[in-house]
């Protein structure tokens, strides 16, 4: 089945540790996105990528890093510089081109700090 | 910059009744796209309905329909014959038509939590 797979579902981070969240899609979409969701805050954009080997910062990129070496994959690293990483993280993808390209979402990863 | 406002943090509806969720947005663009997403307890975001601003006709998807008032910058979602499975967070989102740069990204409201009473 076509879709977006995020792993792991739950992740725990120790203080000072970097952790990486995985996002893979087999929809052949050009664009991929990472969002952070906090209670009562809605979704906020962390990073996005429209093509391979290119990505841009979103509204809350500090303390995060990404790579886009393959079209299907867009991993997000939460670095030790992110002082409040506890949140729900959602990955999405969409087709490139003009129009209201629909973003399709993965099931999310919940990150907690030990 | 565009903003999206959902003024109802929580709503409740009786099963089989109709409920309307409100959304307003602010933009200087004339062409854009609006979306309603549903986030059930599983937390996966699911597209409910999409509206293109240049189309005057309101979008409908089965029991879901919108009331798009472009001049008022209002985009409400009506759920008819509410079902227990409709209980979820509902997010309104805006997208500029320009692809490239941040203009192509979704801007979300803070959501409305819908409860359905049996």
PDB file of N, CA and C in Angstrom, chain A residues 31 33 35 37 40 42-43 45 48 50 88 90 96-103 105-107 110, chain B residues 31 33 35 37 39 42-45 47 50 91 95 97 99-102 104-106 108-110:
ATOM      1  N   UNK A  31       7.704  16.689  -2.489  1.00  0.00           N
ATOM      2  CA  UNK A  31       7.869  17.520  -1.293  1.00  0.00           C
ATOM      3  C   UNK A  31       7.598  16.731  -0.020  1.00  0.00           C
ATOM      4  N   UNK A  33       7.645  17.236   4.525  1.00  0.00           N
ATOM      5  CA  UNK A  33       7.544  18.238   5.589  1.00  0.00           C
ATOM      6  C   UNK A  33       7.654  17.578   6.960  1.00  0.00           C
ATOM      7  N   UNK A  35       6.427  18.512  10.957  1.00  0.00           N
ATOM      8  CA  UNK A  35       5.667  19.387  11.840  1.00  0.00           C
ATOM      9  C   UNK A  35       5.849  18.933  13.286  1.00  0.00           C
ATOM     10  N   UNK A  37       3.745  19.139  16.962  1.00  0.00           N
ATOM     11  CA  UNK A  37       2.438  19.420  17.531  1.00  0.00           C
ATOM     12  C   UNK A  37       2.530  19.402  19.052  1.00  0.00           C
ATOM     13  N   UNK A  40      -2.755  22.309  22.301  1.00  0.00           N
ATOM     14  CA  UNK A  40      -3.315  23.643  22.160  1.00  0.00           C
ATOM     15  C   UNK A  40      -2.587  24.535  21.185  1.00  0.00           C
ATOM     16  N   UNK A  42      -1.755  23.505  17.768  1.00  0.00           N
ATOM     17  CA  UNK A  42      -1.852  23.156  16.360  1.00  0.00           C
ATOM     18  C   UNK A  42      -0.530  22.612  15.855  1.00  0.00           C
ATOM     19  N   UNK A  43      -0.339  22.638  14.554  1.00  0.00           N
ATOM     20  CA  UNK A  43       0.888  22.128  13.942  1.00  0.00           C
ATOM     21  C   UNK A  43       1.787  23.287  13.544  1.00  0.00           C
ATOM     22  N   UNK A  45       5.498  24.193  11.530  1.00  0.00           N
ATOM     23  CA  UNK A  45       6.424  23.649  10.543  1.00  0.00           C
ATOM     24  C   UNK A  45       7.866  23.762  11.031  1.00  0.00           C
ATOM     25  N   UNK A  48      11.094  21.753   5.646  1.00  0.00           N
ATOM     26  CA  UNK A  48      10.458  21.174   4.482  1.00  0.00           C
ATOM     27  C   UNK A  48      11.474  21.037   3.356  1.00  0.00           C
ATOM     28  N   UNK A  50      11.526  20.398  -0.988  1.00  0.00           N
ATOM     29  CA  UNK A  50      10.748  20.300  -2.227  1.00  0.00           C
ATOM     30  C   UNK A  50      11.404  19.375  -3.241  1.00  0.00           C
ATOM     31  N   UNK A  88       4.676  15.795  19.816  1.00  0.00           N
ATOM     32  CA  UNK A  88       4.268  14.826  18.799  1.00  0.00           C
ATOM     33  C   UNK A  88       4.759  15.357  17.460  1.00  0.00           C
ATOM     34  N   UNK A  90       4.964  15.038  13.306  1.00  0.00           N
ATOM     35  CA  UNK A  90       4.269  14.527  12.140  1.00  0.00           C
ATOM     36  C   UNK A  90       5.056  14.835  10.879  1.00  0.00           C
ATOM     37  N   UNK A  96       4.689  18.000  -6.117  1.00  0.00           N
ATOM     38  CA  UNK A  96       5.116  19.348  -6.469  1.00  0.00           C
ATOM     39  C   UNK A  96       4.239  19.877  -7.587  1.00  0.00           C
ATOM     40  N   UNK A  97       4.181  21.183  -7.664  1.00  0.00           N
ATOM     41  CA  UNK A  97       3.448  21.801  -8.745  1.00  0.00           C
ATOM     42  C   UNK A  97       2.433  22.792  -8.242  1.00  0.00           C
ATOM     43  N   UNK A  98       1.928  23.589  -9.147  1.00  0.00           N
ATOM     44  CA  UNK A  98       0.953  24.582  -8.754  1.00  0.00           C
ATOM     45  C   UNK A  98      -0.311  23.925  -8.257  1.00  0.00           C
ATOM     46  N   UNK A  99      -0.951  24.592  -7.371  1.00  0.00           N
ATOM     47  CA  UNK A  99      -2.224  24.061  -6.920  1.00  0.00           C
ATOM     48  C   UNK A  99      -2.249  23.766  -5.440  1.00  0.00           C
ATOM     49  N   UNK A 100      -3.385  23.476  -4.973  1.00  0.00           N
ATOM     50  CA  UNK A 100      -3.548  23.152  -3.558  1.00  0.00           C
ATOM     51  C   UNK A 100      -3.125  21.733  -3.301  1.00  0.00           C
ATOM     52  N   UNK A 101      -1.822  21.481  -3.482  1.00  0.00           N
ATOM     53  CA  UNK A 101      -1.340  20.114  -3.326  1.00  0.00           C
ATOM     54  C   UNK A 101      -1.658  19.589  -1.944  1.00  0.00           C
ATOM     55  N   UNK A 102      -2.347  18.466  -1.920  1.00  0.00           N
ATOM     56  CA  UNK A 102      -2.781  17.891  -0.666  1.00  0.00           C
ATOM     57  C   UNK A 102      -1.588  17.283   0.037  1.00  0.00           C
ATOM     58  N   UNK A 103      -1.441  17.601   1.299  1.00  0.00           N
ATOM     59  CA  UNK A 103      -0.401  16.979   2.106  1.00  0.00           C
ATOM     60  C   UNK A 103      -0.986  15.758   2.804  1.00  0.00           C
ATOM     61  N   UNK A 105      -0.263  12.696   5.584  1.00  0.00           N
ATOM     62  CA  UNK A 105       0.496  12.604   6.820  1.00  0.00           C
ATOM     63  C   UNK A 105       0.775  11.165   7.241  1.00  0.00           C
ATOM     64  N   UNK A 106       1.891  11.005   7.941  1.00  0.00           N
ATOM     65  CA  UNK A 106       2.179   9.754   8.594  1.00  0.00           C
ATOM     66  C   UNK A 106       1.456   9.670   9.928  1.00  0.00           C
ATOM     67  N   UNK A 107       1.679   8.578  10.651  1.00  0.00           N
ATOM     68  CA  UNK A 107       0.978   8.351  11.915  1.00  0.00           C
ATOM     69  C   UNK A 107       1.638   9.033  13.099  1.00  0.00           C
ATOM     70  N   UNK A 110       5.842  10.107  18.891  1.00  0.00           N
ATOM     71  CA  UNK A 110       5.786  10.850  20.144  1.00  0.00           C
ATOM     72  C   UNK A 110       7.149  10.782  20.812  1.00  0.00           C
TER      73      UNK A 110
ATOM     74  N   UNK B  31      -5.988  34.277  -4.609  1.00  0.00           N
ATOM     75  CA  UNK B  31      -6.074  32.876  -4.980  1.00  0.00           C
ATOM     76  C   UNK B  31      -5.344  32.050  -3.922  1.00  0.00           C
ATOM     77  N   UNK B  33      -5.857  28.112  -1.268  1.00  0.00           N
ATOM     78  CA  UNK B  33      -6.560  26.858  -1.002  1.00  0.00           C
ATOM     79  C   UNK B  33      -6.806  26.740   0.498  1.00  0.00           C
ATOM     80  N   UNK B  35      -8.294  23.988   3.610  1.00  0.00           N
ATOM     81  CA  UNK B  35      -8.457  22.572   3.936  1.00  0.00           C
ATOM     82  C   UNK B  35      -9.046  22.417   5.333  1.00  0.00           C
ATOM     83  N   UNK B  37      -8.711  19.299   8.086  1.00  0.00           N
ATOM     84  CA  UNK B  37      -8.134  18.013   8.431  1.00  0.00           C
ATOM     85  C   UNK B  37      -8.757  17.529   9.735  1.00  0.00           C
ATOM     86  N   UNK B  39      -8.157  14.921  13.017  1.00  0.00           N
ATOM     87  CA  UNK B  39      -7.160  14.154  13.762  1.00  0.00           C
ATOM     88  C   UNK B  39      -7.873  13.367  14.859  1.00  0.00           C
ATOM     89  N   UNK B  42      -6.168   8.418  17.272  1.00  0.00           N
ATOM     90  CA  UNK B  42      -4.950   7.785  16.759  1.00  0.00           C
ATOM     91  C   UNK B  42      -3.892   8.821  16.383  1.00  0.00           C
ATOM     92  N   UNK B  43      -4.309  10.049  16.220  1.00  0.00           N
ATOM     93  CA  UNK B  43      -3.459  11.210  15.945  1.00  0.00           C
ATOM     94  C   UNK B  43      -2.955  11.314  14.516  1.00  0.00           C
ATOM     95  N   UNK B  44      -3.406  10.433  13.634  1.00  0.00           N
ATOM     96  CA  UNK B  44      -3.028  10.600  12.227  1.00  0.00           C
ATOM     97  C   UNK B  44      -3.925  11.650  11.594  1.00  0.00           C
ATOM     98  N   UNK B  45      -3.343  12.581  10.882  1.00  0.00           N
ATOM     99  CA  UNK B  45      -4.088  13.649  10.222  1.00  0.00           C
ATOM    100  C   UNK B  45      -4.703  13.116   8.935  1.00  0.00           C
ATOM    101  N   UNK B  47      -7.248  14.147   5.642  1.00  0.00           N
ATOM    102  CA  UNK B  47      -7.910  15.227   4.916  1.00  0.00           C
ATOM    103  C   UNK B  47      -9.412  14.968   4.863  1.00  0.00           C
ATOM    104  N   UNK B  50     -11.365  19.923   0.776  1.00  0.00           N
ATOM    105  CA  UNK B  50     -10.514  20.970   0.234  1.00  0.00           C
ATOM    106  C   UNK B  50     -11.355  21.940  -0.571  1.00  0.00           C
ATOM    107  N   UNK B  91      -8.798  20.514  12.239  1.00  0.00           N
ATOM    108  CA  UNK B  91      -7.917  21.632  11.964  1.00  0.00           C
ATOM    109  C   UNK B  91      -8.258  22.251  10.617  1.00  0.00           C
ATOM    110  N   UNK B  95      -3.380  27.459   2.365  1.00  0.00           N
ATOM    111  CA  UNK B  95      -2.189  27.293   1.555  1.00  0.00           C
ATOM    112  C   UNK B  95      -2.199  28.268   0.397  1.00  0.00           C
ATOM    113  N   UNK B  97      -1.175  29.495  -3.348  1.00  0.00           N
ATOM    114  CA  UNK B  97      -1.016  28.728  -4.581  1.00  0.00           C
ATOM    115  C   UNK B  97       0.396  28.753  -5.128  1.00  0.00           C
ATOM    116  N   UNK B  99       3.962  27.824  -5.480  1.00  0.00           N
ATOM    117  CA  UNK B  99       4.818  26.743  -5.024  1.00  0.00           C
ATOM    118  C   UNK B  99       6.254  27.203  -5.073  1.00  0.00           C
ATOM    119  N   UNK B 100       6.962  26.947  -4.021  1.00  0.00           N
ATOM    120  CA  UNK B 100       8.353  27.401  -3.942  1.00  0.00           C
ATOM    121  C   UNK B 100       8.504  28.314  -2.756  1.00  0.00           C
ATOM    122  N   UNK B 101       9.447  28.039  -1.930  1.00  0.00           N
ATOM    123  CA  UNK B 101       9.622  28.859  -0.745  1.00  0.00           C
ATOM    124  C   UNK B 101       8.533  28.575   0.267  1.00  0.00           C
ATOM    125  N   UNK B 102       8.416  29.379   1.243  1.00  0.00           N
ATOM    126  CA  UNK B 102       7.472  29.125   2.324  1.00  0.00           C
ATOM    127  C   UNK B 102       6.033  29.325   1.893  1.00  0.00           C
ATOM    128  N   UNK B 104       4.344  27.827  -0.186  1.00  0.00           N
ATOM    129  CA  UNK B 104       3.637  26.599  -0.489  1.00  0.00           C
ATOM    130  C   UNK B 104       3.256  25.804   0.729  1.00  0.00           C
ATOM    131  N   UNK B 105       3.576  26.290   1.902  1.00  0.00           N
ATOM    132  CA  UNK B 105       3.343  25.498   3.100  1.00  0.00           C
ATOM    133  C   UNK B 105       1.962  25.721   3.691  1.00  0.00           C
ATOM    134  N   UNK B 106       1.493  24.738   4.442  1.00  0.00           N
ATOM    135  CA  UNK B 106       0.210  24.842   5.118  1.00  0.00           C
ATOM    136  C   UNK B 106       0.345  25.662   6.386  1.00  0.00           C
ATOM    137  N   UNK B 108      -1.791  26.251   9.790  1.00  0.00           N
ATOM    138  CA  UNK B 108      -2.865  25.602  10.521  1.00  0.00           C
ATOM    139  C   UNK B 108      -3.443  26.506  11.596  1.00  0.00           C
ATOM    140  N   UNK B 109      -4.750  26.344  11.851  1.00  0.00           N
ATOM    141  CA  UNK B 109      -5.346  26.895  13.047  1.00  0.00           C
ATOM    142  C   UNK B 109      -5.019  25.995  14.229  1.00  0.00           C
ATOM    143  N   UNK B 110      -5.474  26.389  15.417  1.00  0.00           N
ATOM    144  CA  UNK B 110      -5.133  25.627  16.609  1.00  0.00           C
ATOM    145  C   UNK B 110      -6.063  24.457  16.867  1.00  0.00           C
TER     146      UNK B 110
END
